[in-house]
Tab-separated table of C-alpha atoms in Angstrom:
chain	number	residue	atom	x	y	z
A	1	MET	CA	-12.054	30.656	25.610
A	2	ARG	CA	-10.267	32.721	28.241
A	3	ILE	CA	-9.015	36.307	28.104
A	4	VAL	CA	-5.468	36.597	29.397
A	5	PRO	CA	-3.984	39.994	30.282
A	6	PRO	CA	-0.475	40.657	28.921
A	7	ILE	CA	2.452	40.348	31.285
A	8	GLY	CA	2.964	43.616	33.073
A	9	GLY	CA	-0.399	44.896	31.884
A	10	CYS	CA	-3.745	45.403	33.537
A	11	VAL	CA	-7.054	43.632	33.252
A	12	GLY	CA	-8.622	46.790	31.838
A	13	CYS	CA	-6.208	47.069	28.927
A	14	ALA	CA	-8.615	45.320	26.542
A	15	ALA	CA	-6.859	46.467	23.382
A	16	ARG	CA	-3.716	44.604	24.396
A	17	MET	CA	-5.394	41.400	25.521
A	18	GLU	CA	-4.965	38.165	23.640
A	19	LYS	CA	-7.553	35.433	23.300
A	20	LEU	CA	-6.591	32.024	24.668
A	21	TYR	CA	-8.242	28.925	23.198
A	22	ASP	CA	-7.834	25.304	24.161
A	23	VAL	CA	-7.154	24.370	20.518
A	24	ALA	CA	-6.507	26.477	17.421
A	25	ILE	CA	-7.098	24.647	14.132
A	26	ILE	CA	-5.456	25.800	10.917
A	27	GLY	CA	-7.719	24.834	8.020
A	28	GLY	CA	-11.447	24.198	7.733
A	29	GLY	CA	-11.410	21.191	5.390
A	30	PRO	CA	-12.571	17.693	6.400
A	31	ALA	CA	-9.777	17.104	8.937
A	32	GLY	CA	-10.099	20.501	10.607
A	33	SER	CA	-13.896	20.522	10.637
A	34	THR	CA	-14.101	16.994	12.049
A	35	ALA	CA	-11.695	17.792	14.882
A	36	ALA	CA	-13.404	21.118	15.583
A	37	THR	CA	-16.840	19.516	15.913
A	38	LEU	CA	-15.674	16.795	18.299
A	39	LEU	CA	-13.620	19.146	20.473
A	40	ALA	CA	-16.361	21.771	20.670
A	41	ARG	CA	-18.905	19.120	21.630
A	42	ALA	CA	-16.547	17.980	24.377
A	43	GLY	CA	-16.655	21.491	25.835
A	44	ARG	CA	-13.328	22.719	24.519
A	45	SER	CA	-12.855	26.253	23.229
A	46	VAL	CA	-11.888	25.907	19.561
A	47	VAL	CA	-11.093	28.385	16.812
A	48	VAL	CA	-10.786	27.390	13.139
A	49	PHE	CA	-8.834	29.581	10.726
A	50	GLU	CA	-9.712	28.997	7.066
A	51	ARG	CA	-7.913	31.142	4.514
A	52	GLU	CA	-10.603	30.748	1.820
A	53	LYS	CA	-14.305	31.530	1.695
A	54	PHE	CA	-16.477	28.425	1.424
A	55	PRO	CA	-17.891	26.984	-0.753
A	56	ARG	CA	-14.866	26.509	-2.998
A	57	PHE	CA	-13.933	23.918	-5.602
A	58	HIS	CA	-11.788	21.034	-4.395
A	59	ILE	CA	-10.757	17.637	-5.675
A	60	GLY	CA	-10.981	14.360	-3.759
A	61	GLU	CA	-14.631	13.516	-4.298
A	62	SER	CA	-14.853	9.773	-3.731
A	63	LEU	CA	-15.229	8.587	-0.139
A	64	LEU	CA	-14.564	5.194	1.455
A	65	PRO	CA	-17.021	3.049	3.462
A	66	TYR	CA	-14.887	3.126	6.596
A	67	SER	CA	-15.502	6.866	6.852
A	68	MET	CA	-19.034	5.989	7.964
A	69	PRO	CA	-18.206	5.581	11.676
A	70	VAL	CA	-16.840	9.141	11.706
A	71	PHE	CA	-19.994	10.473	10.041
A	72	GLU	CA	-22.144	8.621	12.555
A	73	ARG	CA	-20.148	10.035	15.448
A	74	LEU	CA	-20.475	13.530	13.987
A	75	GLY	CA	-24.219	12.971	13.652
A	76	ILE	CA	-24.438	13.837	9.953
A	77	ARG	CA	-25.113	10.439	8.382
A	78	SER	CA	-28.779	11.165	7.560
A	79	LEU	CA	-27.834	14.543	6.101
A	80	LEU	CA	-25.248	12.936	3.821
A	81	ASP	CA	-27.820	10.354	2.740
A	82	ARG	CA	-30.041	13.190	1.522
A	83	CYS	CA	-27.330	15.258	-0.140
A	84	PHE	CA	-25.012	12.861	-1.933
A	85	LEU	CA	-24.895	9.879	-4.238
A	86	GLU	CA	-24.325	6.525	-2.569
A	87	LYS	CA	-21.182	4.700	-3.735
A	88	HIS	CA	-21.281	0.914	-3.877
A	89	GLY	CA	-17.880	-0.001	-5.276
A	90	ALA	CA	-15.156	0.627	-7.822
A	91	GLU	CA	-14.072	-0.622	-11.228
A	92	MET	CA	-10.580	-0.994	-12.646
A	93	THR	CA	-10.104	-1.270	-16.402
A	94	THR	CA	-6.922	-1.830	-18.384
A	95	GLY	CA	-6.141	0.834	-20.960
A	96	CYS	CA	-6.046	-1.744	-23.739
A	97	GLY	CA	-9.671	-2.636	-22.976
A	98	GLU	CA	-8.897	-6.336	-22.506
A	99	ARG	CA	-9.822	-6.626	-18.837
A	100	SER	CA	-12.110	-4.955	-16.350
A	101	VAL	CA	-12.759	-5.962	-12.758
A	102	LYS	CA	-15.501	-4.629	-10.506
A	103	PHE	CA	-15.345	-4.477	-6.735
A	104	PHE	CA	-18.642	-4.321	-4.889
A	105	PHE	CA	-17.981	-3.258	-1.314
A	106	LYS	CA	-20.619	-5.749	-0.176
A	107	ASN	CA	-18.272	-8.528	-1.340
A	108	GLY	CA	-15.302	-7.269	0.645
A	109	PHE	CA	-13.615	-9.507	3.183
A	110	ARG	CA	-15.571	-9.275	6.462
A	111	LEU	CA	-16.606	-5.659	5.848
A	112	ARG	CA	-18.885	-3.984	8.379
A	113	HIS	CA	-19.422	-0.950	6.134
A	114	THR	CA	-20.410	-1.559	2.527
A	115	GLN	CA	-21.297	1.829	1.078
A	116	ALA	CA	-19.848	5.306	0.896
A	117	TYR	CA	-20.623	8.563	-0.940
A	118	GLN	CA	-19.559	10.403	-4.075
A	119	VAL	CA	-19.526	14.094	-3.176
A	120	GLU	CA	-19.032	17.517	-4.657
A	121	ARG	CA	-16.370	18.794	-2.322
A	122	ALA	CA	-17.600	22.382	-2.407
A	123	VAL	CA	-20.883	21.202	-0.894
A	124	PHE	CA	-19.399	18.508	1.352
A	125	ASP	CA	-16.720	20.727	2.891
A	126	GLN	CA	-19.202	23.545	3.467
A	127	LEU	CA	-21.525	21.121	5.218
A	128	LEU	CA	-18.760	19.920	7.557
A	129	LEU	CA	-17.587	23.451	8.362
A	130	ASN	CA	-21.132	24.624	9.072
A	131	HIS	CA	-21.581	21.611	11.338
A	132	ALA	CA	-18.444	22.533	13.299
A	133	GLN	CA	-19.731	26.062	13.767
A	134	SER	CA	-23.134	24.845	14.934
A	135	ALA	CA	-21.347	22.593	17.461
A	136	GLY	CA	-19.749	25.657	19.035
A	137	ALA	CA	-16.441	26.075	17.221
A	138	HIS	CA	-15.446	29.648	16.386
A	139	VAL	CA	-14.967	29.606	12.596
A	140	ARG	CA	-13.059	32.426	10.876
A	141	GLU	CA	-12.986	32.241	7.085
A	142	GLN	CA	-10.758	34.356	4.837
A	143	THR	CA	-8.265	34.401	7.681
A	144	SER	CA	-4.695	33.214	7.138
A	145	VAL	CA	-2.246	31.962	9.740
A	146	ARG	CA	1.121	33.342	8.707
A	147	SER	CA	3.255	31.579	11.316
A	148	VAL	CA	3.064	29.889	14.691
A	149	ASP	CA	5.334	30.583	17.642
A	150	LEU	CA	5.612	27.312	19.558
A	151	GLU	CA	7.990	28.505	22.276
A	152	GLY	CA	6.675	29.177	25.742
A	153	GLU	CA	3.759	27.858	27.742
A	154	THR	CA	1.222	28.443	24.959
A	155	ALA	CA	1.334	28.588	21.168
A	156	ARG	CA	0.958	31.969	19.480
A	157	LEU	CA	-0.616	32.120	16.026
A	158	HIS	CA	0.086	35.204	13.941
A	159	VAL	CA	-3.083	35.750	11.979
A	160	GLU	CA	-3.982	38.015	9.069
A	161	SER	CA	-7.469	38.893	7.827
A	162	GLY	CA	-9.385	41.775	6.302
A	163	GLU	CA	-9.544	43.267	9.778
A	164	GLY	CA	-5.749	43.389	10.095
A	165	ASN	CA	-3.111	41.408	11.934
A	166	GLU	CA	-3.453	39.869	15.369
A	167	THR	CA	-2.029	37.206	17.626
A	168	ILE	CA	-4.120	34.335	18.955
A	169	ARG	CA	-2.988	32.083	21.774
A	170	ALA	CA	-3.871	28.428	22.243
A	171	GLN	CA	-2.872	25.551	24.463
A	172	TYR	CA	-2.488	23.358	21.379
A	173	VAL	CA	-2.434	23.767	17.593
A	174	LEU	CA	-3.839	21.323	15.058
A	175	ASP	CA	-2.408	21.872	11.581
A	176	ALA	CA	-5.112	20.838	9.109
A	177	SER	CA	-3.986	23.322	6.464
A	178	GLY	CA	-4.021	20.760	3.657
A	179	ARG	CA	-1.185	20.600	1.192
A	180	ASN	CA	0.047	23.987	2.381
A	181	THR	CA	1.135	22.056	5.523
A	182	LEU	CA	1.977	25.258	7.345
A	183	LEU	CA	3.874	23.682	10.235
A	184	GLY	CA	5.559	21.204	7.923
A	185	GLN	CA	6.956	24.105	5.923
A	186	GLN	CA	7.762	26.231	8.954
A	187	LEU	CA	9.546	23.422	10.795
A	188	GLN	CA	11.127	22.043	7.589
A	189	LEU	CA	9.584	18.605	8.051
A	190	LYS	CA	8.146	18.109	4.565
A	191	THR	CA	9.717	15.382	2.404
A	192	ALA	CA	8.620	14.311	-1.080
A	193	TYR	CA	8.093	10.807	-2.425
A	194	PRO	CA	10.601	10.836	-5.335
A	195	HIS	CA	8.872	7.970	-7.175
A	196	LEU	CA	5.470	9.710	-7.099
A	197	ARG	CA	6.140	12.949	-8.940
A	198	LYS	CA	2.818	13.122	-10.755
A	199	PHE	CA	0.658	15.688	-12.512
A	200	SER	CA	-3.165	15.688	-12.551
A	201	VAL	CA	-5.689	17.514	-14.725
A	202	PHE	CA	-9.413	17.315	-14.052
A	203	ALA	CA	-12.790	18.925	-14.615
A	204	HIS	CA	-16.504	18.318	-14.101
A	205	PHE	CA	-18.770	17.238	-16.936
A	206	GLU	CA	-22.517	16.855	-17.360
A	207	ASP	CA	-24.326	14.031	-19.162
A	208	VAL	CA	-21.521	11.490	-19.295
A	209	THR	CA	-22.919	8.032	-20.022
A	210	ARG	CA	-22.915	5.628	-17.086
A	211	GLU	CA	-24.325	2.211	-16.178
A	212	PRO	CA	-27.761	1.925	-14.591
A	213	GLY	CA	-28.199	0.770	-11.002
A	214	PRO	CA	-25.483	0.409	-8.348
A	215	GLU	CA	-22.683	0.078	-10.923
A	216	GLY	CA	-23.502	3.603	-12.063
A	217	THR	CA	-22.217	4.819	-8.675
A	218	PHE	CA	-18.786	3.194	-9.057
A	219	THR	CA	-15.535	5.093	-9.248
A	220	ARG	CA	-13.918	3.926	-12.506
A	221	MET	CA	-10.130	3.839	-12.898
A	222	ILE	CA	-8.617	3.195	-16.318
A	223	ARG	CA	-4.943	2.209	-16.231
A	224	GLU	CA	-2.868	2.969	-19.323
A	225	GLU	CA	0.828	2.366	-19.759
A	226	ASP	CA	1.921	5.900	-18.875
A	227	ARG	CA	-1.175	7.408	-17.252
A	228	TRP	CA	-4.497	6.618	-15.638
A	229	PHE	CA	-7.958	8.168	-15.545
A	230	TRP	CA	-10.624	8.529	-12.911
A	231	MET	CA	-14.345	8.837	-13.594
A	232	ILE	CA	-16.369	9.703	-10.475
A	233	PRO	CA	-20.150	10.220	-10.675
A	234	LEU	CA	-21.204	13.088	-8.404
A	235	GLY	CA	-24.965	13.026	-8.822
A	236	LYS	CA	-27.617	12.135	-11.349
A	237	THR	CA	-25.881	13.930	-14.215
A	238	ARG	CA	-22.488	15.274	-13.119
A	239	MET	CA	-19.153	13.446	-13.298
A	240	SER	CA	-15.595	14.283	-12.293
A	241	ILE	CA	-13.023	13.157	-14.869
A	242	GLY	CA	-9.276	13.418	-14.390
A	243	ALA	CA	-6.035	12.100	-15.830
A	244	VAL	CA	-2.745	11.494	-14.018
A	245	MET	CA	0.750	10.984	-15.411
A	246	ASP	CA	4.394	11.631	-14.514
A	247	LEU	CA	5.149	15.328	-14.072
A	248	ALA	CA	8.251	15.166	-16.276
A	249	GLU	CA	6.332	13.461	-19.079
A	250	PHE	CA	3.569	16.055	-18.931
A	251	LYS	CA	6.093	18.889	-19.194
A	252	ALA	CA	7.711	17.170	-22.190
A	253	LEU	CA	4.366	17.199	-24.042
A	254	GLY	CA	4.328	20.992	-24.113
A	255	MET	CA	0.519	21.073	-23.771
A	256	SER	CA	-1.763	23.208	-21.688
A	257	PRO	CA	-3.877	21.307	-19.110
A	258	GLU	CA	-6.952	21.861	-21.325
A	259	GLU	CA	-5.214	20.442	-24.395
A	260	PHE	CA	-3.859	17.464	-22.496
A	261	LEU	CA	-7.196	16.503	-20.928
A	262	GLU	CA	-9.044	16.713	-24.254
A	263	THR	CA	-6.344	14.758	-26.100
A	264	ALA	CA	-6.083	12.127	-23.366
A	265	ILE	CA	-9.849	11.559	-23.332
A	266	ALA	CA	-10.004	11.377	-27.137
A	267	ARG	CA	-7.415	8.582	-27.341
A	268	GLN	CA	-8.855	6.413	-24.535
A	269	PRO	CA	-11.940	4.495	-25.752
A	270	ALA	CA	-13.089	3.555	-22.242
A	271	VAL	CA	-13.558	7.259	-21.519
A	272	HIS	CA	-14.208	8.622	-24.999
A	273	SER	CA	-17.081	6.221	-25.646
A	274	ARG	CA	-19.024	7.777	-22.756
A	275	MET	CA	-18.588	11.410	-23.831
A	276	LYS	CA	-20.984	11.590	-26.807
A	277	ASP	CA	-23.447	13.923	-25.077
A	278	ALA	CA	-21.057	15.339	-22.484
A	279	ARG	CA	-20.333	18.992	-21.816
A	280	ARG	CA	-17.730	20.465	-19.515
A	281	VAL	CA	-19.196	22.675	-16.781
A	282	THR	CA	-16.059	23.783	-14.922
A	283	GLN	CA	-12.683	25.043	-15.954
A	284	VAL	CA	-9.903	22.482	-16.297
A	285	PHE	CA	-7.939	22.366	-13.048
A	286	SER	CA	-4.428	21.024	-12.619
A	287	THR	CA	-2.014	20.231	-9.823
A	288	GLY	CA	1.388	18.598	-9.722
A	289	ASP	CA	4.129	17.202	-7.510
A	290	TYR	CA	1.689	16.710	-4.655
A	291	SER	CA	2.963	13.515	-2.993
A	292	TYR	CA	4.806	14.070	0.289
A	293	ARG	CA	4.880	13.321	3.980
A	294	ASN	CA	6.146	15.169	7.041
A	295	ARG	CA	8.823	13.435	9.076
A	296	THR	CA	6.714	13.662	12.222
A	297	PHE	CA	3.052	14.474	12.827
A	298	ALA	CA	3.328	15.632	16.439
A	299	GLY	CA	5.262	17.994	18.660
A	300	GLU	CA	4.979	19.329	22.177
A	301	ARG	CA	2.120	21.690	21.409
A	302	TRP	CA	0.914	20.578	17.989
A	303	LEU	CA	-0.461	17.807	15.810
A	304	MET	CA	-0.962	17.475	12.069
A	305	ALA	CA	-3.994	15.885	10.407
A	306	GLY	CA	-5.187	15.145	6.871
A	307	ASP	CA	-3.189	16.464	3.951
A	308	ALA	CA	-1.181	18.660	6.316
A	309	ALA	CA	0.420	15.455	7.621
A	310	GLY	CA	0.936	13.997	4.149
A	311	PHE	CA	-0.692	13.189	0.831
A	312	ILE	CA	0.065	10.060	-1.156
A	313	ASP	CA	-1.871	10.072	-4.440
A	314	PRO	CA	-5.434	10.563	-5.715
A	315	VAL	CA	-5.761	6.890	-6.706
A	316	PHE	CA	-7.865	4.768	-4.310
A	317	SER	CA	-9.491	7.898	-2.826
A	318	THR	CA	-7.582	7.776	0.455
A	319	GLY	CA	-7.172	11.538	0.936
A	320	VAL	CA	-10.533	12.417	2.485
A	321	PHE	CA	-10.645	9.099	4.355
A	322	LEU	CA	-7.319	9.832	6.047
A	323	ALA	CA	-8.430	13.412	6.737
A	324	LEU	CA	-11.605	12.302	8.499
A	325	VAL	CA	-9.962	9.516	10.495
A	326	SER	CA	-6.938	11.595	11.515
A	327	GLY	CA	-9.164	14.564	12.392
A	328	GLU	CA	-11.191	12.322	14.685
A	329	GLN	CA	-8.146	10.743	16.316
A	330	ALA	CA	-6.383	14.094	16.705
A	331	ALA	CA	-9.443	15.493	18.486
A	332	ASP	CA	-9.459	12.547	20.891
A	333	ALA	CA	-5.739	12.937	21.609
A	334	LEU	CA	-6.033	16.688	22.185
A	335	HIS	CA	-9.073	16.323	24.428
A	336	ALA	CA	-7.283	13.744	26.579
A	337	ALA	CA	-4.090	15.844	26.708
A	338	LEU	CA	-6.031	18.873	27.917
A	339	ASP	CA	-7.485	16.757	30.726
A	340	GLN	CA	-4.221	15.033	31.591
A	341	PRO	CA	-1.217	17.113	30.470
A	342	LYS	CA	1.263	14.585	31.857
A	343	ARG	CA	0.006	12.000	29.329
A	344	ARG	CA	0.456	14.367	26.408
A	345	ALA	CA	3.722	12.878	25.095
A	346	LYS	CA	2.361	9.325	25.146
A	347	LEU	CA	-0.949	10.327	23.548
A	348	PHE	CA	0.721	12.281	20.762
A	349	ALA	CA	3.280	9.528	20.098
A	350	ARG	CA	0.460	6.978	19.796
A	351	TYR	CA	-1.375	9.254	17.346
A	352	ASP	CA	1.775	9.715	15.253
A	353	LYS	CA	2.465	5.978	15.146
A	354	LYS	CA	-1.067	5.028	14.171
A	355	LEU	CA	-1.324	7.588	11.357
A	356	ARG	CA	2.102	6.614	10.063
A	357	ARG	CA	1.101	2.948	9.932
A	358	VAL	CA	-2.032	3.691	7.884
A	359	MET	CA	-0.078	5.915	5.489
A	360	ASP	CA	2.528	3.177	5.044
A	361	LEU	CA	-0.213	0.688	4.189
A	362	TYR	CA	-1.624	2.888	1.437
A	363	LEU	CA	1.788	4.038	0.208
A	364	LYS	CA	2.676	0.413	-0.552
A	365	PHE	CA	-0.622	-0.111	-2.362
A	366	VAL	CA	-0.269	3.114	-4.388
A	367	SER	CA	3.359	2.361	-5.297
A	368	GLY	CA	2.191	-0.998	-6.646
A	369	TRP	CA	-0.497	0.688	-8.773
A	370	TYR	CA	2.166	2.425	-10.867
A	371	ARG	CA	3.850	-0.861	-11.795
A	372	HIS	CA	2.719	-2.616	-14.982
A	373	GLU	CA	2.267	-5.980	-13.290
A	374	PHE	CA	-0.224	-4.524	-10.778
A	375	ALA	CA	-2.810	-4.116	-13.538
A	376	GLU	CA	-2.135	-7.647	-14.812
A	377	VAL	CA	-2.629	-9.216	-11.398
A	378	ILE	CA	-5.579	-7.182	-10.184
A	379	ALA	CA	-7.383	-7.634	-13.527
A	380	THR	CA	-7.078	-11.408	-13.187
A	381	PRO	CA	-8.923	-12.058	-9.927
A	382	THR	CA	-8.847	-15.476	-8.342
A	383	ARG	CA	-11.066	-16.790	-5.584
A	384	ARG	CA	-8.173	-18.653	-4.010
A	385	PHE	CA	-7.418	-17.370	-0.518
A	386	ASP	CA	-10.101	-14.677	-1.072
A	387	LEU	CA	-7.468	-12.216	-2.327
A	388	PRO	CA	-10.054	-10.024	-4.142
A	389	GLY	CA	-11.989	-9.754	-0.893
A	390	ALA	CA	-8.890	-8.595	0.983
A	391	ILE	CA	-8.037	-6.034	-1.710
A	392	ASN	CA	-11.656	-4.890	-1.612
A	393	ALA	CA	-11.402	-4.444	2.161
A	394	VAL	CA	-8.316	-2.242	1.840
A	395	LEU	CA	-10.021	-0.221	-0.901
A	396	ALA	CA	-12.958	0.255	1.487
A	397	GLY	CA	-10.700	1.654	4.210
A	398	ASN	CA	-10.613	-1.345	6.547
A	399	VAL	CA	-7.186	-0.552	7.975
A	400	GLU	CA	-7.860	-2.422	11.222
A	401	GLY	CA	-8.626	-5.769	9.572
A	402	GLY	CA	-6.006	-7.618	11.567
A	403	PHE	CA	-3.971	-10.652	10.599
A	404	SER	CA	-6.624	-12.158	8.313
A	405	ILE	CA	-6.316	-9.239	5.873
A	406	TRP	CA	-2.604	-8.656	6.489
A	407	TRP	CA	-1.429	-12.104	5.342
A	408	ARG	CA	-3.655	-12.015	2.279
A	409	MET	CA	-2.199	-8.645	1.264
A	410	GLN	CA	1.334	-9.988	1.772
A	411	LEU	CA	0.453	-12.860	-0.541
A	412	PHE	CA	-0.882	-10.365	-3.083
A	413	TYR	CA	2.406	-8.416	-2.974
A	414	LEU	CA	4.341	-11.668	-3.351
A	415	VAL	CA	2.361	-12.476	-6.497
A	416	LEU	CA	3.115	-8.956	-7.768
A	417	PHE	CA	6.830	-9.541	-7.224
A	418	PHE	CA	6.927	-12.810	-9.163
A	419	GLN	CA	4.711	-11.366	-11.909
A	420	ARG	CA	7.627	-9.129	-12.864
A	421	PHE	CA	9.629	-12.171	-13.949
A	422	TYR	CA	7.106	-14.951	-14.585
A	423	PRO	CA	3.611	-14.626	-16.131
A	424	LEU	CA	1.580	-15.975	-13.213
A	425	CYS	CA	-1.251	-13.910	-14.725
A	426	PRO	CA	-1.716	-13.204	-18.442
A	427	ARG	CA	0.483	-10.430	-19.824
A	428	LEU	CA	-1.521	-7.372	-20.853
A	429	GLY	CA	-0.771	-4.390	-23.019
A	430	LEU	CA	-2.000	-1.186	-21.434
A	431	LYS	CA	-1.874	0.948	-24.582
A	432	PRO	CA	-5.291	2.077	-25.812
A	433	GLN	CA	-6.687	0.796	-29.075
A	434	PRO	CA	-8.364	3.940	-30.450
A	435	ALA	CA	-11.689	3.741	-32.222
A	436	ALA	CA	-11.927	4.854	-35.836
A	437	ASP	CA	-13.353	8.211	-34.731
A	438	THR	CA	-11.225	9.820	-32.046
A	439	SER	CA	-12.474	13.342	-32.559
A	440	LEU	CA	-13.716	15.092	-29.465
A	441	ASN	CA	-15.628	18.308	-29.289
A	442	ILE	CA	-16.991	18.786	-25.797
A	443	PRO	CA	-18.916	22.030	-25.379
A	444	GLN	CA	-18.285	24.042	-22.237
A	445	SER	CA	-21.210	25.382	-20.247
A	446	THR	CA	-21.137	28.240	-17.809
A	447	PRO	CA	-20.047	26.746	-14.470
A	448	SER	CA	-22.902	26.396	-12.054
A	449	SER	CA	-22.735	27.221	-8.361
A	450	ALA	CA	-23.893	25.078	-5.468
A	451	CYS	CA	-25.865	26.346	-2.508
A	452	VAL	CA	-25.512	24.864	0.965
A	453	SER	CA	-28.163	25.534	3.561
């Protein structure tokens, strides 16, 4: 960090001086913390502005195996092993209960990484932010960036905290502000995905029944005709449960989020059957209309990473994966640009292109998930051409699998297309078949708090 005297001022006028950092990062979530750690370790002066006070509740708790290289580079793999539940795969079940298919990551097509973690985000995000601070990043919580002036030779961030307002200068800005996407809003770059206007409700529960062994670590997704559920184990006893449906259909129900979640669980046997001894230990959270992307992820003095660049959908757990990978790649691009300013445009364009390609890959997969025939095809796995292995690889985050995965996924999408018109796979109803007893009375406990050392 350098101290720069104001134009026309004097070196002794300390009150008027502005701090100049190499990189200012807006947001202390996974993308911001990852970039901050790597840049600080590389000797760059970094400041992180986080508007909240950690720990705080957040959704997006299921990680992908191809996040492991980032964790290893950060040097936190052994810490994560001690703190969080290992994740060995995923399960997809049709809402009618007719079919269920399990994906063990170890069976994925040519996977180098075969496990991930299920995490409580309050603990996980705190751990990453603490790690960035210990690496040398200057972390400022409960500090909001109101706007960024990108004109001139440096960026100026107008910051507000309990200590008042101030201006911070930086050579570059990384927007990792999550779904607030500060620069996306300021520069009017944010565009929605019209076909993904969804609404999610979710909460944490204790003592939900699960399978023993590795299958008890799976993320379970139950696909109904008009909605789907996630069930994510977060430890020995805790589980995250959520339901997703079209925003317009949720509004038409006229229910509160609490009423909808309880009713949805009660009518879905694959979830309801596991809730006999369950109790809710958090409030019911909700969020809607969250799918979007910015038209560009890079400018002359800025980059976007994680949810600030775009968010597709909670299905397939790609949010944190993309945050970690983009945070790492943004840090590398910024570090190189600081060393070689003349290469900045090429470096930033390469970053933008690579992130866009990965988002396109998952957008196509997510868009397929919301079509009826997707459930019919994926619930009828065939060993021909090793299509399940290729799907497994994509679910694991292997976005650099090359031609061998690419052509198999194209074949999968071709099968999806023909399934619309011809029953290549058995037709399935996705409506639940309720049990005789659909009553649900889940007690609520006082929410517990997590402590991060």
